[in-house]
Coordinates of C-alpha atoms and ligand atoms in Angstrom, one line a residue:
Chain A
X15 CA -8.9 1.2 -28.8
X16 CA -9.3 -0.7 -25.6
X17 CA -11.5 0.9 -22.9
X18 CA -11.3 -0.2 -19.3
X19 CA -12.6 -3.7 -18.7
X20 CA -15.4 -4.6 -16.3
X21 CA -13.0 -5.3 -13.4
X22 CA -11.2 -2.0 -13.9
X23 CA -14.5 -0.1 -14.0
X24 CA -15.5 -1.9 -10.8
X25 CA -12.2 -0.9 -9.2
X26 CA -12.5 2.7 -10.3
X27 CA -16.1 2.9 -9.0
X28 CA -14.8 1.4 -5.7
X29 CA -12.0 3.9 -5.5
X30 CA -14.3 6.8 -6.1
X31 CA -17.2 5.8 -3.8
X32 CA -15.1 4.8 -0.9
X33 CA -13.1 8.0 -0.8
X34 CA -12.9 9.6 2.6
X35 CA -10.8 12.5 3.9
X36 CA -7.3 11.2 4.6
X37 CA -5.0 12.9 7.1
X38 CA -2.0 10.7 6.4
X39 CA 0.3 10.2 3.5
X40 CA 2.2 7.0 2.9
X41 CA 5.2 7.9 4.9
X42 CA 3.1 8.9 7.9
X43 CA 1.3 5.6 7.6
X44 CA 4.6 3.7 7.4
X45 CA 5.8 5.4 10.6
X46 CA 2.8 4.1 12.5
X47 CA 2.2 0.8 10.8
X48 CA 4.1 -1.4 13.3
X49 CA 2.0 0.0 16.2
X50 CA -1.1 -0.5 14.2
X51 CA -0.2 -4.1 13.4
X52 CA 0.2 -4.8 17.1
X53 CA -3.3 -3.4 17.8
X54 CA -4.6 -5.8 15.2
X55 CA -2.6 -8.8 16.3
X56 CA -3.6 -8.3 19.9
X57 CA -7.2 -7.5 19.0
X58 CA -7.1 -4.2 20.9
X59 CA -9.6 -1.4 20.4
X60 CA -8.2 1.3 18.1
X61 CA -7.4 4.7 19.5
X62 CA -8.4 7.8 17.5
X63 CA -4.8 8.0 16.2
X64 CA -4.9 4.3 15.0
X65 CA -8.3 4.9 13.3
X66 CA -6.6 7.6 11.2
X67 CA -4.1 4.9 10.1
X68 CA -6.9 2.6 9.4
X69 CA -8.5 5.3 7.2
X70 CA -5.4 5.6 5.1
X71 CA -5.0 1.8 4.8
X72 CA -8.6 1.5 3.5
X73 CA -7.8 3.9 0.7
X74 CA -4.2 3.1 -0.2
X75 CA -3.8 -0.2 -1.9
X76 CA 0.0 0.1 -1.7
X77 CA 0.2 0.6 2.1
X78 CA -2.6 -2.0 2.5
X79 CA -0.6 -4.6 0.6
X80 CA 2.5 -3.9 2.8
X81 CA 0.4 -4.1 5.9
X82 CA -1.1 -7.4 5.0
X83 CA 2.3 -8.8 4.2
X84 CA 3.6 -7.5 7.6
X85 CA 0.7 -9.3 9.4
X86 CA 1.7 -12.6 7.6
X87 CA 5.2 -12.2 8.8
X88 CA 4.3 -11.4 12.4
X89 CA 1.8 -14.2 12.5
X90 CA 4.5 -16.6 11.4
X91 CA 6.7 -15.4 14.3
X92 CA 4.0 -16.0 16.9
X93 CA 2.9 -19.3 15.4
Chain B
X11 CA 30.2 -10.3 31.4
X12 CA 28.2 -7.7 29.4
X13 CA 25.8 -5.5 31.3
X14 CA 23.6 -4.9 28.3
X15 CA 20.0 -5.8 28.9
X16 CA 19.2 -8.8 26.7
X17 CA 15.7 -7.6 26.1
X18 CA 16.8 -4.3 24.8
X19 CA 17.5 -4.7 21.1
X20 CA 18.6 -1.2 20.5
X21 CA 21.3 -1.4 23.2
X22 CA 22.4 -4.8 22.0
X23 CA 22.6 -3.7 18.4
X24 CA 24.5 -0.6 19.3
X25 CA 27.0 -2.2 21.6
X26 CA 30.4 -2.9 20.2
X27 CA 31.4 -6.4 21.2
X28 CA 30.1 -9.8 20.4
X29 CA 26.8 -8.9 22.1
X30 CA 26.1 -6.9 18.9
X31 CA 27.1 -9.8 16.6
X32 CA 24.8 -12.2 18.5
X33 CA 22.0 -9.7 18.3
X34 CA 22.4 -9.3 14.6
X35 CA 22.4 -13.0 14.0
X36 CA 19.2 -13.3 16.1
X37 CA 17.5 -10.5 14.3
X38 CA 18.5 -11.9 10.9
X39 CA 16.9 -15.2 11.8
X40 CA 13.7 -13.5 13.0
X41 CA 13.5 -11.3 9.8
X42 CA 14.2 -14.3 7.6
X43 CA 11.5 -16.4 9.2
X44 CA 8.9 -13.6 8.8
X45 CA 10.0 -12.8 5.2
X46 CA 9.9 -16.4 4.2
X47 CA 6.2 -16.6 5.3
X48 CA 5.3 -13.3 3.6
X49 CA 7.2 -14.1 0.3
X50 CA 5.6 -17.5 0.1
X51 CA 2.0 -16.4 0.9
X52 CA 1.9 -13.2 -1.1
X53 CA 4.4 -13.1 -3.9
X54 CA 4.7 -16.7 -5.1
X55 CA 8.4 -16.6 -4.3
X56 CA 9.2 -14.0 -6.9
X57 CA 11.6 -12.6 -4.4
X58 CA 14.0 -14.8 -2.4
X59 CA 13.9 -14.0 1.3
X60 CA 17.6 -14.8 1.6
X61 CA 18.3 -12.1 -1.0
X62 CA 16.5 -9.3 0.7
X63 CA 17.2 -10.1 4.4
X64 CA 20.7 -8.7 4.2
X65 CA 19.5 -5.5 2.7
X66 CA 16.7 -5.3 5.2
X67 CA 19.1 -5.8 8.1
X68 CA 21.3 -3.0 6.9
X69 CA 18.3 -0.7 6.6
X70 CA 17.2 -1.6 10.1
X71 CA 20.6 -0.8 11.5
X72 CA 20.8 2.4 9.6
X73 CA 17.4 3.6 10.9
X74 CA 17.9 2.3 14.5
X75 CA 17.9 5.8 15.9
X76 CA 14.5 6.5 14.6
X77 CA 12.9 3.7 16.6
X78 CA 10.7 5.4 19.1
X79 CA 9.5 2.3 21.1
X80 CA 5.9 2.7 20.1
X81 CA 5.8 -1.0 19.1
X82 CA 8.0 -4.0 19.8
X83 CA 11.4 -3.6 18.2
X84 CA 10.9 -6.8 16.2
X85 CA 7.6 -5.6 14.8
X86 CA 9.2 -2.3 13.8
X87 CA 12.2 -4.1 12.2
X88 CA 9.9 -6.5 10.3
X89 CA 8.0 -3.5 8.9
X90 CA 11.2 -2.3 7.3
X91 CA 12.1 -5.8 6.1
X92 CA 8.7 -6.3 4.5
X93 CA 8.9 -2.9 2.8
X94 CA 12.3 -3.9 1.3
X95 CA 10.9 -7.2 0.1
X96 CA 7.8 -5.7 -1.5
X97 CA 9.7 -2.8 -3.1
X98 CA 12.1 -5.4 -4.6
X99 CA 9.3 -7.5 -5.8
X100 CA 7.5 -4.5 -7.4
X101 CA 10.6 -3.3 -9.0
X102 CA 11.3 -6.7 -10.5
X103 CA 7.8 -7.2 -11.7
X104 CA 7.6 -3.8 -13.4
X105 CA 11.2 -3.4 -14.5
X106 CA 10.5 -4.2 -18.1
X107 CA 7.2 -2.3 -18.3
X108 CA 7.5 1.3 -19.4
X109 CA 4.9 3.9 -18.9
X110 CA 4.5 3.8 -22.7
X111 CA 3.6 0.1 -22.6
X112 CA 1.1 0.8 -19.8
X113 CA -0.5 3.9 -21.3
X114 CA -0.1 3.5 -25.0
X115 CA -2.5 4.9 -27.6
X116 CA -4.5 1.8 -27.8
X117 CA -5.3 1.9 -24.1
X118 CA -7.9 4.5 -23.6
X119 CA -8.9 5.7 -20.2
X120 CA -12.6 5.2 -21.1
X121 CA -15.5 3.6 -19.4
X122 CA -17.6 1.8 -21.9
X123 CA -21.1 0.8 -20.8
X124 CA -21.3 -2.7 -19.4
X125 CA -22.0 -5.1 -22.3
X126 CA -24.1 -7.5 -20.2
X127 CA -26.2 -5.5 -17.7
X128 CA -29.0 -7.1 -15.6
X129 CA -32.4 -6.1 -17.0
X130 CA -33.6 -2.9 -15.5
X131 CA -30.2 -1.7 -14.3
X132 CA -29.0 -0.9 -17.8
X133 CA -30.2 2.7 -17.9
X134 CA -29.0 3.6 -14.4
X135 CA -25.6 2.1 -15.0
X136 CA -25.2 3.7 -18.4
X137 CA -26.0 7.0 -16.9
X138 CA -23.4 6.6 -14.1
X139 CA -20.7 5.5 -16.5
X140 CA -21.3 8.3 -18.9
X141 CA -21.2 10.8 -16.0
X142 CA -18.0 9.2 -14.9
X143 CA -16.5 9.6 -18.4
X144 CA -17.5 13.3 -18.4
X145 CA -16.0 13.8 -15.0
X146 CA -12.8 12.1 -15.9
X147 CA -12.5 14.4 -19.0
X148 CA -13.6 17.7 -17.3
X149 CA -12.3 17.4 -13.7
X150 CA -9.0 15.5 -13.9
X151 CA -5.7 16.9 -15.0
X152 CA -3.6 14.8 -17.5
X153 CA -1.3 13.8 -14.7
X154 CA -4.2 12.6 -12.6
X155 CA -5.6 10.7 -15.5
X156 CA -2.3 8.9 -16.1
X157 CA -1.8 8.1 -12.4
X158 CA -5.4 6.7 -12.0
X159 CA -5.2 4.9 -15.3
X160 CA -1.8 3.3 -14.3
X161 CA -3.3 2.2 -11.0
X162 CA -6.2 0.5 -12.8
X163 CA -3.7 -1.2 -15.0
X164 CA -2.1 -2.7 -11.9
X165 CA 0.9 -0.5 -11.4
X166 CA 1.4 0.3 -7.7
X167 CA 1.7 4.0 -6.7
X168 CA 5.3 3.4 -5.6
X169 CA 6.3 2.1 -9.0
X170 CA 4.5 4.9 -10.9
X171 CA 6.3 7.4 -8.7
X172 CA 9.7 5.9 -9.5
X173 CA 9.0 5.8 -13.2
X174 CA 7.8 9.4 -13.4
X175 CA 10.5 10.8 -11.2
X176 CA 8.0 11.6 -8.4
X177 CA 7.6 10.2 -4.9
X178 CA 5.0 8.0 -3.4
X179 CA 3.4 10.6 -1.1
X180 CA 2.9 13.0 -4.1
X181 CA 1.4 10.3 -6.3
X182 CA -0.9 9.1 -3.5
X183 CA -2.1 12.7 -3.1
X184 CA -2.5 13.1 -6.8
X185 CA -4.7 10.0 -7.0
X186 CA -6.6 10.8 -3.8
X187 CA -7.4 14.4 -5.0
X188 CA -8.7 12.8 -8.3
X189 CA -10.9 10.5 -6.3
X190 CA -12.3 13.3 -4.3
X191 CA -13.0 15.3 -7.5
X192 CA -14.8 12.4 -9.1
X193 CA -16.8 11.7 -5.9
X194 CA -17.9 15.4 -5.6
X195 CA -18.7 15.5 -9.3
X196 CA -21.0 12.5 -8.9
X197 CA -22.7 14.2 -5.9
X198 CA -23.2 17.4 -7.9
X199 CA -24.7 15.3 -10.7
X200 CA -27.2 13.9 -8.2
X201 CA -25.6 10.5 -7.6
X202 CA -24.7 9.4 -4.0
X203 CA -21.8 7.1 -3.4
X204 CA -23.9 4.5 -1.6
X205 CA -26.3 4.2 -4.5
X206 CA -23.5 3.8 -7.0
X207 CA -21.8 1.3 -4.8
X208 CA -25.0 -0.8 -4.5
X209 CA -25.5 -0.8 -8.3
X210 CA -22.0 -1.9 -9.1
X211 CA -21.5 -4.3 -6.2
Ligands
ZN24 ZN1 -0.2 4.8 1.5

């Protein structure tokens, strides 16, 4: 029998301890991610609505990965 | 001479003459440039940007009426293109891995105590891990256990959803609810998130 390894336990502890209420699901997040990326790229202060997107991203590894890939792509375009 | 505003992607992409063709070519070049950067930096070229750009372009054109103008058009289109590329990459990567491979009998969703703790931390850590194990057993449904366990084994929510006939929103919620239950369970057992985080940092 293989139990979770050290890294997996650390990830699980991280998932549990960083949990916050989340008002969005992944589709909601996707619908706002382009706008959120422009806030980040232009270094603008987040509105309340954008903070809700940030809260989802901080808890959803899937959306976070896609967001970071989007930033890479957009940075290439402005390079 | 066309009267279409050259800055307006939606108008250009919806016009029906060579304005549209030129706009499509321009957009294809933009998406390809962005996707090339993202595929190179994040996915070790597992997915060829040329392969996904056509699919991405079709999706963008298909969804064009849902563009609300809350970001630049190109940012919005790139969002769709990146999603296509990542979905393709995830699908390729997990195509030959079944749920059975991922969650077979030899892979227990168990948290064993850290075999090499720092002196003095051992007792606290062991207490937290055994509480975590109890909470997993008592608070989570079988579905939640499978979803969290798969995530810890590296399977993205999107792929788990596809393989179990669910959808991404539902699986995200399943996992999030599980996290909330575990966090509340810890609090009820007298452990605060900050203290646990500090101990396992
Ligand atoms: Zn998400």
